């Protein structure tokens, strides 16, 4: 078994989710008495490559070229596909995210390989490793078996622990032979500037729902988040209303998060939202409707008007 | 201009998970089907492009006759015709679905393919990019804004990503998958539903397409996720909440 971890950059830094992917690679390698390698793609990524090279990988392939300054599924797929074929990798792992959700299946098409998305566990069925992943808005778990020689896996970053530290692997620059692609051109990234922690990996998250009534109240929600050193997340209702941009959305079609503390404020707890917070350690719900479904998944509940409670929390925390 | 739009009938997302699992395992048939919501967004987008010179919208669906009503509801939104591929009782995985759709794409040579970004049952989000990979076409996934350039040889799209809205300029033909905020799908009216019965419908069988029959991925079983702790501790007011959070060492 030859395992390859596709590590990723995000806004000039290593993505935190790489760590969960490396953890799964270490588990797979241990089960099979083998090793794993990693690859990192980008432009001028020497420092990030050194930072990444601390987990006992055999080899770290570095693809450093101007064509990879911005993430693009088409060019990245060509590069990985070439590396996989040249070195004969048969397990390719990445971190579940909007990038991997975009390029991994393209790779599956290009390599005619089976893929499992958002794998949260490994399990043995009749002596072979199968993959567990959430389906149906996270309301069910499915065990899947891949039959092709190459397995493509994206790993749910909220489901795996930290990787073991280890030695540095041999650094091998790899020429992917990919130049800028005329078919797809990067224009820009529209992103709201924020001083708060990154929602995907924050230890504490304050979630805002339609109950806050207007965008104006986000100032108060923000004050609570800052008191807690928390990130702000939101339901689809809040994003659809244009109160926050889409990267704040938590749920089936937004981010899946696993903070130690999630405070849901004015959120009903629809299955699609619940799908994104299942990994949270402690869920606190503040809602004036005692029947709201959020109380079924909350660890701590407070039935009250959020406009009374939130200022009191800011005051008392 | 011709566009292909894919539509998958899926179990109603409000189906209790245990019932859904039973129906997936062929143990009961008591599940309601609906057209995948993200696919309806794709259909809506195709219809909105009618002002831009799109005059042939073909729905492609891999489905058996029992779920025709769901496909018809999508046609009745305003599509011209449909191509149906009967899986002939096979449980097809993402790769085989994409290969079947690729077969139709190669024959029809559309200007582009519009799809939902994921199906709400499998939540795999794979068929679109696999299709692009098979065809070697450019792809743009999770699209929430889309506009043509002047000569309609390219589209500018906004993609919903973890980092923000990513704007790409994409050459056609391409595979484009649609996200929630692209539009609000219209409802099919009753007269259109009746008219849709007359829409031309090509029927193919999966076994006739020359696609490798061996599945790439199979389902080995299902389980229900471990529930959360179960107990919800109810507190009376903000100060009891703060005290509880402090006691549990969740805040300093
Ligand atoms: C295909 C699909 C995908 C989806 N994906 C997602 C997703 O990824 N993420 C997501 O979040 N949603 C998603 N949704 C939408 C989801 O179904 C819900 O509509 C949404 O989560 C509701 O958001 P909400 O809880 O903010 O609003 P509501 O459901 O309107 O809830 C508002 C809550 O606020 C409470 N409230 C009102 N005023 C007060 C007050 N003064 N004090 C205290 N409480 C108050 C109310 O009691 C209510 O419970 C998806 C839907 C579909 C169809």
Coordinates of C-alpha atoms and ligand atoms in Angstrom, one line a residue:
Chain A
X1 CA 0.0 0.0 0.0
X2 CA 1.4 3.4 -1.0
X3 CA -0.3 6.2 0.8
X4 CA -0.3 9.8 -0.4
X5 CA -1.6 12.7 1.7
X6 CA -2.6 15.7 -0.4
X7 CA -1.8 18.6 2.0
X8 CA -3.3 22.0 1.2
X9 CA -2.6 25.6 1.6
X10 CA -5.3 28.1 2.6
X11 CA -4.7 31.9 2.3
X12 CA -1.0 31.5 2.3
X13 CA -0.8 29.1 5.3
X14 CA -1.1 25.3 5.8
X15 CA -4.7 24.3 6.3
X16 CA -5.4 23.1 9.8
X17 CA -7.4 20.1 8.3
X18 CA -4.1 18.6 7.0
X19 CA -3.5 17.3 10.5
X20 CA -6.6 15.1 10.5
X21 CA -5.7 13.7 7.1
X22 CA -2.2 12.9 8.3
X23 CA -3.7 11.2 11.3
X24 CA -5.7 8.9 9.1
X25 CA -2.7 8.3 6.9
X26 CA -0.7 7.3 10.0
X27 CA -3.5 4.9 11.1
X28 CA -3.8 3.3 7.7
X29 CA 0.0 3.0 7.4
X30 CA 0.2 1.4 10.9
X31 CA -2.6 -1.1 10.1
X32 CA -0.7 -2.2 7.0
X33 CA 2.8 -2.0 8.3
X34 CA 3.7 0.6 5.7
X35 CA 4.6 4.3 5.4
X36 CA 3.0 7.3 3.9
X37 CA 4.2 10.3 1.8
X38 CA 2.8 13.8 1.4
X39 CA 2.5 16.4 -1.3
X40 CA 2.1 20.1 -1.1
X41 CA 1.2 22.3 -4.0
X42 CA 1.4 26.1 -4.3
X43 CA 3.6 28.9 -5.3
X44 CA 6.6 29.9 -3.1
X45 CA 5.7 27.4 -0.4
X46 CA 9.2 26.5 0.9
X47 CA 8.5 27.6 4.5
X48 CA 5.1 25.8 4.6
X49 CA 6.7 22.7 3.3
X50 CA 9.3 22.7 6.1
X51 CA 6.5 23.2 8.7
X52 CA 4.6 20.3 7.2
X53 CA 7.5 18.0 7.2
X54 CA 7.2 16.9 10.8
X55 CA 5.0 13.8 10.9
X56 CA 7.2 10.9 9.8
X57 CA 6.3 10.9 6.1
X58 CA 8.7 9.0 3.9
X59 CA 8.8 11.6 1.2
X60 CA 7.3 15.1 0.8
X61 CA 6.7 16.0 -2.8
X62 CA 6.7 19.8 -3.4
X63 CA 5.0 21.2 -6.4
X64 CA 6.0 24.9 -6.5
X65 CA 5.0 26.8 -9.6
X66 CA 3.2 30.0 -10.6
X67 CA 0.3 28.0 -12.1
X68 CA -0.6 26.9 -8.5
X69 CA -0.7 30.3 -6.9
X70 CA -4.5 30.0 -6.7
X71 CA -6.3 26.8 -6.1
X72 CA -7.9 25.5 -9.3
X73 CA -9.4 22.0 -9.6
X74 CA -8.4 21.5 -13.2
X75 CA -4.7 22.2 -12.8
X76 CA -4.4 20.5 -9.4
X77 CA -6.1 17.4 -10.6
X78 CA -3.6 17.2 -13.5
X79 CA -0.7 17.6 -11.1
X80 CA -1.9 14.9 -8.6
X81 CA -2.8 12.6 -11.3
X82 CA 0.7 12.7 -12.8
X83 CA 2.3 12.2 -9.3
X84 CA 0.0 9.3 -8.5
X85 CA 0.7 7.6 -11.8
X86 CA 4.5 8.2 -11.7
X87 CA 5.0 6.8 -8.2
X88 CA 2.2 4.3 -8.1
X89 CA 0.2 5.6 -5.1
X90 CA -2.9 3.6 -4.4
X91 CA -4.4 5.5 -1.4
X92 CA -4.8 9.2 -1.9
X93 CA -6.1 11.2 1.1
X94 CA -7.2 14.8 1.5
X95 CA -9.1 16.9 4.0
X96 CA -12.8 17.3 3.4
X97 CA -13.4 21.0 2.4
X98 CA -14.8 22.9 -0.5
X99 CA -11.5 22.4 -2.3
X100 CA -11.3 18.6 -1.9
X101 CA -15.0 18.3 -2.6
X102 CA -14.2 19.9 -5.9
X103 CA -10.9 18.3 -7.1
X104 CA -11.1 14.8 -5.5
X105 CA -14.1 13.6 -7.6
X106 CA -12.5 15.2 -10.7
X107 CA -9.4 13.0 -9.9
X108 CA -11.8 10.1 -9.5
X109 CA -13.0 10.7 -13.1
X110 CA -9.6 11.2 -14.5
X111 CA -8.1 8.1 -12.8
X112 CA -11.3 5.9 -12.9
X113 CA -10.9 5.4 -9.1
X114 CA -13.5 4.9 -6.4
X115 CA -13.9 7.7 -3.9
X116 CA -15.4 8.2 -0.4
X117 CA -16.2 11.7 0.7
X118 CA -15.9 12.9 4.3
X119 CA -14.7 9.7 5.9
X120 CA -15.1 9.7 9.7
X121 CA -13.8 6.2 10.5
X122 CA -12.1 3.1 9.2
X123 CA -13.7 -0.3 9.8
X124 CA -12.8 -3.8 8.9
X125 CA -15.3 -5.9 6.9
X126 CA -14.2 -9.4 5.9
X127 CA -10.6 -8.6 6.4
X128 CA -10.5 -5.4 4.2
X129 CA -10.6 -1.8 5.3
X130 CA -13.9 0.0 4.6
X131 CA -14.8 3.6 5.1
X132 CA -17.5 5.1 7.2
X133 CA -19.1 8.4 6.2
X134 CA -22.1 10.4 7.1
X135 CA -25.0 10.5 4.6
X136 CA -28.5 11.9 4.5
X137 CA -27.6 15.2 6.3
X138 CA -25.5 13.3 8.8
X139 CA -28.6 11.5 10.1
X140 CA -27.1 8.1 9.0
X141 CA -23.7 6.5 8.7
X142 CA -22.8 4.4 5.8
X143 CA -20.0 1.9 5.4
X144 CA -18.5 1.9 1.9
X145 CA -16.0 -0.4 0.2
X146 CA -13.8 0.7 -2.7
X147 CA -13.1 -1.9 -5.4
X148 CA -10.7 0.0 -7.7
X149 CA -6.9 -0.4 -7.1
X150 CA -6.7 3.3 -6.2
X151 CA -8.8 4.6 -3.3
X152 CA -9.6 8.3 -3.0
X153 CA -10.5 9.4 0.4
X154 CA -11.5 12.8 1.9
X155 CA -11.3 12.8 5.6
X156 CA -13.7 14.6 7.9
X157 CA -11.4 16.9 9.8
X158 CA -13.7 17.0 12.8
X159 CA -13.6 13.2 13.2
X160 CA -9.9 12.5 13.6
X161 CA -7.5 13.3 16.4
X162 CA -4.1 14.9 16.2
X163 CA -1.3 13.2 14.2
X164 CA 1.8 11.9 15.9
X165 CA 4.9 14.0 15.5
X166 CA 7.7 12.3 13.5
X167 CA 10.8 12.9 11.5
X168 CA 11.1 14.8 8.3
X169 CA 10.8 13.0 5.0
X170 CA 13.0 13.4 2.0
X171 CA 11.9 16.6 0.1
X172 CA 11.4 15.9 -3.6
X173 CA 10.5 18.8 -5.9
X174 CA 8.1 17.5 -8.5
X175 CA 7.6 19.1 -11.9
X176 CA 3.9 18.6 -12.6
X177 CA 4.4 19.9 -16.1
X178 CA 1.2 22.0 -15.7
X179 CA 1.1 25.5 -16.9
X180 CA -1.7 28.1 -16.6
X181 CA -4.9 26.7 -17.8
X182 CA -6.8 28.7 -20.4
X183 CA -10.0 26.8 -19.6
X184 CA -10.4 28.2 -16.1
X185 CA -9.0 31.4 -14.8
X186 CA -9.0 32.7 -11.3
X187 CA -10.5 36.2 -11.1
X188 CA -10.7 37.0 -7.4
X189 CA -11.7 35.9 -3.9
X190 CA -14.3 38.0 -2.2
X191 CA -13.8 37.5 1.5
X192 CA -15.0 39.5 4.5
X193 CA -12.1 40.6 6.6
X194 CA -12.3 39.3 10.2
X195 CA -10.1 39.5 13.2
X196 CA -11.9 36.5 14.9
X197 CA -10.7 32.9 15.0
X198 CA -11.2 30.8 11.9
X199 CA -14.7 29.2 12.1
X200 CA -13.6 25.8 10.8
X201 CA -11.2 25.2 13.7
X202 CA -12.3 27.6 16.5
X203 CA -12.6 26.1 20.0
X204 CA -15.6 28.3 20.7
X205 CA -18.3 29.3 18.2
X206 CA -21.3 31.6 18.7
X207 CA -24.0 30.7 16.1
X208 CA -26.5 33.2 15.1
X209 CA -30.0 32.3 13.7
X210 CA -32.9 34.1 12.2
X211 CA -34.1 34.8 15.7
X212 CA -31.6 37.8 15.9
X213 CA -34.1 39.6 13.6
X214 CA -31.7 41.8 11.7
X215 CA -28.1 42.3 10.7
X216 CA -27.8 45.1 13.2
X217 CA -27.8 42.6 16.1
X218 CA -24.7 41.0 14.8
X219 CA -22.7 43.7 16.6
X220 CA -24.0 42.4 19.9
X221 CA -23.4 38.8 18.8
X222 CA -19.9 39.8 17.9
X223 CA -19.3 41.4 21.3
X224 CA -20.3 38.1 22.9
X225 CA -18.0 36.2 20.6
X226 CA -15.1 38.5 21.4
X227 CA -15.7 38.1 25.2
X228 CA -15.3 34.3 24.6
X229 CA -12.6 34.5 22.0
X230 CA -15.0 32.7 19.8
X231 CA -15.7 32.6 16.0
X232 CA -19.1 33.6 14.7
X233 CA -21.1 31.1 12.7
X234 CA -24.6 31.3 11.2
X235 CA -27.6 29.4 9.8
X236 CA -28.6 29.4 6.2
X237 CA -31.4 31.7 7.1
X238 CA -29.0 34.4 8.2
X239 CA -26.8 34.0 5.2
X240 CA -29.7 34.0 2.7
X241 CA -30.9 37.2 4.3
X242 CA -27.5 38.7 3.4
X243 CA -26.7 39.4 7.0
X244 CA -23.4 37.4 6.8
X245 CA -21.5 36.1 3.8
X246 CA -21.7 32.4 2.9
X247 CA -18.4 31.3 4.5
X248 CA -20.1 31.8 7.9
X249 CA -22.8 29.1 7.1
X250 CA -22.7 26.0 9.3
X251 CA -24.5 22.9 8.3
X252 CA -25.0 20.3 5.6
X253 CA -24.2 22.7 2.8
X254 CA -21.9 24.9 4.8
X255 CA -19.1 24.0 7.2
X256 CA -19.0 21.1 9.6
X257 CA -17.5 22.3 12.8
X258 CA -16.4 20.7 16.1
X259 CA -15.7 23.3 18.7
X260 CA -15.5 22.6 22.4
X261 CA -18.4 25.0 22.9
X262 CA -21.2 26.0 20.5
X263 CA -23.7 28.6 21.6
X264 CA -26.8 28.5 19.3
X265 CA -28.7 31.8 19.6
X266 CA -32.1 32.1 17.9
X267 CA -31.5 28.9 15.9
X268 CA -34.3 26.4 15.5
X269 CA -32.0 23.4 14.9
X270 CA -33.1 22.2 11.5
X271 CA -31.5 18.9 10.5
X272 CA -29.4 20.7 7.9
X273 CA -27.9 22.9 10.5
X274 CA -27.6 20.1 13.1
X275 CA -25.5 18.2 10.5
X276 CA -22.8 20.8 10.9
X277 CA -22.5 20.8 14.7
X278 CA -22.7 17.1 15.5
X279 CA -19.0 17.1 16.4
X280 CA -19.4 20.0 18.9
X281 CA -18.4 18.9 22.5
X282 CA -21.0 21.0 24.2
X283 CA -24.0 22.7 22.6
X284 CA -25.8 25.5 24.4
X285 CA -29.2 26.6 23.0
X286 CA -30.8 29.9 23.7
X287 CA -34.3 30.0 22.1
X288 CA -37.6 31.4 23.2
X289 CA -39.5 28.4 21.9
X290 CA -39.3 25.5 24.3
X291 CA -40.3 23.2 21.5
X292 CA -37.5 24.1 19.1
X293 CA -35.7 21.0 17.9
X294 CA -32.3 22.5 18.9
X295 CA -33.1 21.6 22.5
X296 CA -33.1 17.9 21.4
X297 CA -29.4 18.1 20.6
X298 CA -28.4 20.7 23.1
X299 CA -26.4 19.8 26.3
X300 CA -27.5 23.0 28.0
X301 CA -30.7 24.8 27.2
X302 CA -32.2 28.2 28.1
X303 CA -35.7 29.1 27.1
X304 CA -35.7 32.9 27.0
X305 CA -35.7 35.9 24.8
X306 CA -32.2 36.3 23.3
X307 CA -32.5 40.1 23.3
X308 CA -32.6 39.9 27.1
X309 CA -30.0 37.1 27.6
X310 CA -27.2 38.0 25.2
X311 CA -26.5 41.4 26.8
X312 CA -26.6 39.7 30.3
X313 CA -24.1 37.1 29.1
X314 CA -21.7 39.8 27.7
X315 CA -22.0 41.6 31.1
X316 CA -21.4 38.5 33.2
X317 CA -18.7 36.6 31.3
Chain B
X1 CA -28.1 26.9 -27.4
X2 CA -28.5 23.5 -25.8
X3 CA -28.0 22.8 -22.1
X4 CA -28.2 19.5 -20.3
X5 CA -29.5 19.5 -16.7
X6 CA -29.3 16.5 -14.5
X7 CA -32.1 15.6 -12.0
X8 CA -32.0 12.9 -9.4
X9 CA -35.1 11.7 -7.5
X10 CA -34.1 11.4 -3.8
X11 CA -35.9 10.4 -0.6
X12 CA -37.7 13.4 1.0
X13 CA -35.1 14.9 3.3
X14 CA -37.7 14.8 6.1
X15 CA -37.9 11.0 6.0
X16 CA -36.8 9.6 9.4
X17 CA -33.3 8.1 9.0
X18 CA -34.3 4.6 10.0
X19 CA -37.0 4.5 7.4
X20 CA -34.6 5.9 4.8
X21 CA -32.0 3.2 5.6
X22 CA -34.7 0.5 5.3
X23 CA -35.7 1.7 1.8
X24 CA -32.0 2.0 0.7
X25 CA -31.6 -1.6 1.7
X26 CA -34.7 -2.6 -0.3
X27 CA -36.6 -3.6 2.8
X28 CA -39.6 -1.2 2.4
X29 CA -41.0 1.1 -0.1
X30 CA -42.7 3.6 2.1
X31 CA -40.5 6.5 1.4
X32 CA -41.7 9.6 -0.5
X33 CA -39.4 10.8 -3.3
X34 CA -38.8 14.4 -4.4
X35 CA -36.5 15.9 -7.0
X36 CA -33.2 16.7 -5.5
X37 CA -33.5 20.4 -4.4
X38 CA -30.1 21.4 -5.8
X39 CA -31.0 19.9 -9.2
X40 CA -34.2 22.1 -9.2
X41 CA -31.9 25.1 -8.8
X42 CA -30.0 23.9 -11.9
X43 CA -33.2 23.5 -13.8
X44 CA -34.4 27.0 -12.7
X45 CA -31.0 28.5 -13.9
X46 CA -31.4 26.8 -17.3
X47 CA -34.9 28.3 -17.7
X48 CA -33.6 31.8 -16.7
X49 CA -31.1 31.5 -19.5
X50 CA -33.9 31.3 -22.0
X51 CA -33.6 35.0 -22.5
X52 CA -29.9 34.5 -23.3
X53 CA -30.5 32.3 -26.3
X54 CA -30.9 28.9 -24.6
X55 CA -33.6 27.2 -26.6
X56 CA -33.1 23.5 -25.9
X57 CA -33.1 22.3 -22.2
X58 CA -32.8 18.6 -21.9
X59 CA -33.2 16.9 -18.5
X60 CA -31.0 13.9 -18.0
X61 CA -32.0 11.5 -15.2
X62 CA -30.8 8.0 -14.2
X63 CA -34.0 6.6 -12.8
X64 CA -36.6 3.9 -13.1
X65 CA -40.2 4.5 -14.2
X66 CA -41.4 4.4 -10.5
X67 CA -39.9 7.9 -10.0
X68 CA -41.0 9.5 -13.2
X69 CA -43.3 11.9 -11.3
X70 CA -40.2 13.6 -9.8
X71 CA -38.5 14.0 -13.2
X72 CA -41.7 15.2 -14.7
X73 CA -42.1 17.9 -12.1
X74 CA -38.6 19.2 -13.2
X75 CA -39.5 19.1 -16.9
X76 CA -42.7 21.0 -16.2
X77 CA -40.7 23.9 -14.8
X78 CA -39.9 24.7 -18.4
X79 CA -37.5 22.1 -19.9
X80 CA -38.0 21.0 -23.6
X81 CA -37.3 17.3 -23.3
X82 CA -35.7 14.5 -21.3
X83 CA -33.4 11.6 -21.6
X84 CA -33.9 8.8 -19.1
X85 CA -31.4 6.1 -18.3
X86 CA -32.9 3.1 -16.6
X87 CA -30.4 1.5 -14.1
X88 CA -32.3 -1.8 -14.5
X89 CA -32.3 -2.5 -10.8
X90 CA -28.6 -1.7 -10.3
X91 CA -27.5 0.4 -7.4
X92 CA -25.2 2.7 -9.3
X93 CA -22.4 4.6 -7.6
X94 CA -21.2 8.1 -8.4
X95 CA -18.7 7.0 -11.1
X96 CA -21.2 4.9 -13.0
X97 CA -23.8 7.7 -12.8
X98 CA -21.2 10.1 -14.2
X99 CA -20.2 7.7 -16.9
X100 CA -23.9 7.3 -17.9
X101 CA -24.4 11.0 -18.1
X102 CA -21.1 11.4 -20.0
X103 CA -22.6 9.0 -22.6
X104 CA -25.5 11.4 -23.2
X105 CA -23.2 14.5 -23.1
X106 CA -21.1 13.0 -25.9
X107 CA -24.1 12.4 -28.0
X108 CA -25.8 15.7 -27.4
X109 CA -22.8 18.0 -27.4
X110 CA -24.5 20.7 -25.2
X111 CA -23.0 24.2 -24.6
X112 CA -22.6 23.1 -21.0
X113 CA -24.0 20.9 -18.3
X114 CA -25.8 22.2 -15.2
X115 CA -26.2 20.0 -12.1
X116 CA -27.0 20.3 -8.5
X117 CA -23.9 20.5 -6.3
X118 CA -24.9 17.4 -4.3
X119 CA -27.7 15.0 -3.8
X120 CA -29.4 15.3 -0.4
X121 CA -29.4 11.5 0.1
X122 CA -25.9 10.4 -0.6
X123 CA -24.4 13.8 0.2
X124 CA -21.4 12.7 -2.0
X125 CA -21.1 15.8 -4.2
X126 CA -19.2 13.7 -6.7
X127 CA -21.1 13.2 -9.9
X128 CA -20.4 16.7 -11.3
X129 CA -16.7 16.8 -11.0
X130 CA -16.3 13.1 -11.9
X131 CA -18.2 13.9 -15.1
X132 CA -15.9 16.9 -15.8
X133 CA -12.9 14.6 -15.1
X134 CA -14.2 11.9 -17.5
X135 CA -14.9 14.5 -20.2
X136 CA -11.8 16.5 -19.6
X137 CA -14.0 19.7 -19.4
X138 CA -13.4 22.7 -17.1
X139 CA -15.6 22.6 -14.0
X140 CA -17.1 25.1 -11.7
X141 CA -18.8 23.7 -8.5
X142 CA -20.9 25.3 -5.8
X143 CA -21.9 28.1 -8.1
X144 CA -24.1 30.9 -6.7
X145 CA -23.6 33.5 -9.4
X146 CA -23.3 33.0 -13.1
X147 CA -23.2 35.3 -16.2
X148 CA -22.1 34.8 -19.8
X149 CA -19.4 36.9 -21.5
X150 CA -20.3 38.8 -24.7
X151 CA -19.9 36.0 -27.3
X152 CA -21.2 33.3 -24.8
X153 CA -17.9 31.3 -25.1
X154 CA -17.2 31.7 -21.4
X155 CA -19.0 32.2 -18.2
X156 CA -18.0 34.2 -15.1
X157 CA -19.1 32.3 -11.9
X158 CA -19.0 33.0 -8.2
X159 CA -18.3 29.8 -6.2
X160 CA -19.2 29.4 -2.5
X161 CA -16.1 28.2 -0.8
X162 CA -14.8 27.9 2.7
X163 CA -12.7 31.0 2.2
X164 CA -15.4 33.2 0.6
X165 CA -16.9 33.7 -2.9
X166 CA -14.3 32.7 -5.5
X167 CA -14.8 34.2 -8.9
X168 CA -13.7 32.2 -11.9
X169 CA -13.8 32.8 -15.6
X170 CA -14.6 29.4 -17.2
X171 CA -14.5 28.3 -20.9
X172 CA -17.5 26.5 -22.3
X173 CA -18.3 23.7 -22.6
X174 CA -18.0 23.1 -18.9
X175 CA -19.7 21.2 -16.0
X176 CA -21.3 23.7 -13.6
X177 CA -22.8 22.6 -10.3
X178 CA -25.3 24.9 -8.5
X179 CA -25.4 26.0 -4.9
X180 CA -28.4 27.2 -2.9
X181 CA -28.1 30.9 -3.3
X182 CA -28.1 30.8 -7.1
X183 CA -31.9 31.2 -7.4
X184 CA -35.3 30.1 -6.0
X185 CA -36.7 27.3 -8.1
X186 CA -40.2 28.0 -9.4
X187 CA -43.0 25.6 -8.9
X188 CA -44.4 23.7 -11.9
X189 CA -47.9 24.8 -12.6
X190 CA -50.7 22.3 -13.2
X191 CA -51.1 23.1 -16.9
X192 CA -47.4 22.7 -17.4
X193 CA -47.4 19.4 -15.5
X194 CA -50.1 18.2 -17.9
X195 CA -48.1 19.6 -20.9
X196 CA -44.9 17.9 -19.7
X197 CA -46.5 14.5 -20.4
X198 CA -46.1 15.3 -24.1
X199 CA -42.4 16.4 -23.8
X200 CA -40.2 14.2 -26.0
X201 CA -38.6 11.5 -23.8
X202 CA -35.7 9.3 -24.9
X203 CA -35.3 6.1 -22.9
X204 CA -32.0 4.3 -22.6
X205 CA -30.9 1.3 -20.6
X206 CA -27.7 1.4 -18.5
X207 CA -26.7 -2.0 -19.9
X208 CA -26.8 -0.6 -23.5
X209 CA -24.3 2.2 -22.8
X210 CA -21.2 0.1 -22.8
X211 CA -20.1 1.1 -19.3
X212 CA -18.1 -1.2 -17.2
X213 CA -20.6 -3.0 -15.0
X214 CA -18.3 -3.4 -12.0
X215 CA -19.1 -0.9 -9.3
X216 CA -16.2 1.3 -8.1
X217 CA -17.7 1.6 -4.6
X218 CA -20.3 -0.5 -2.9
X219 CA -22.4 0.0 0.3
X220 CA -21.6 -2.5 3.0
X221 CA -24.1 -1.3 5.6
X222 CA -25.7 1.5 7.6
X223 CA -25.9 2.6 11.1
X224 CA -27.3 5.5 13.0
X225 CA -24.8 7.9 14.4
X226 CA -24.4 7.8 18.2
X227 CA -26.8 10.4 19.5
X228 CA -25.5 13.3 21.6
X229 CA -25.4 12.8 25.3
X230 CA -29.2 12.8 25.4
X231 CA -29.6 14.8 28.6
X232 CA -30.3 18.5 28.1
X233 CA -29.7 20.5 31.3
X234 CA -32.2 23.3 31.4
X235 CA -31.1 26.5 33.1
X236 CA -33.4 29.3 34.2
X237 CA -31.6 32.4 33.2
X238 CA -28.4 34.0 32.0
X239 CA -26.6 34.0 35.4
X240 CA -27.3 30.2 35.9
X241 CA -26.0 29.7 32.3
X242 CA -22.8 31.5 33.1
X243 CA -22.4 29.6 36.4
X244 CA -22.9 26.3 34.6
X245 CA -20.4 27.1 31.9
X246 CA -17.9 28.1 34.5
X247 CA -18.5 24.9 36.5
X248 CA -18.0 22.8 33.4
X249 CA -14.8 24.8 32.7
X250 CA -16.1 25.8 29.3
X251 CA -15.4 29.5 30.0
X252 CA -12.9 31.1 32.3
Ligands
LIG1 C1 -31.1 21.6 0.7 C2 -31.0 22.4 1.9 C3 -29.8 22.6 2.5 C4 -29.7 23.4 3.7 N1 -28.4 23.6 4.3 C5 -28.4 24.3 5.4 C6 -27.1 24.5 6.1 O1 -26.0 24.1 5.6 N2 -27.1 25.2 7.3 C7 -28.3 25.7 7.8 O2 -28.2 26.3 8.9 N3 -29.4 25.5 7.2 C8 -29.5 24.9 6.0 N4 -30.7 24.7 5.4 C9 -31.9 25.5 6.0 C10 -32.5 24.8 7.2 O3 -33.5 23.9 6.7 C11 -33.3 25.9 8.0 O4 -34.2 26.6 7.2 C12 -32.3 26.9 8.7 O5 -31.3 26.2 9.3 C13 -33.1 27.7 9.7 O6 -32.3 28.7 10.2 P1 -32.7 29.4 11.6 O7 -32.6 28.3 12.7 O8 -31.8 30.5 11.8 O9 -34.1 30.0 11.4 P2 -35.6 29.5 11.9 O10 -35.7 28.1 11.6 O11 -36.5 30.5 11.4 O12 -35.4 29.6 13.5 C14 -35.3 30.8 14.2 C15 -35.4 30.4 15.7 O13 -35.2 31.6 16.4 C16 -36.1 31.6 17.6 N5 -36.3 32.9 18.0 C17 -36.9 33.9 17.3 N6 -36.9 35.1 18.1 C18 -36.3 34.8 19.2 C19 -35.9 35.5 20.3 N7 -36.3 36.8 20.5 N8 -35.3 35.0 21.3 C20 -34.9 33.6 21.2 N9 -35.2 32.9 20.2 C21 -35.9 33.4 19.2 C22 -37.3 30.9 17.1 O14 -38.0 30.3 18.1 C23 -36.7 29.9 16.1 O15 -36.5 28.6 16.7 C24 -30.8 23.9 4.3 C25 -32.1 23.7 3.6 C26 -32.2 23.0 2.5 C27 -33.5 22.7 1.9

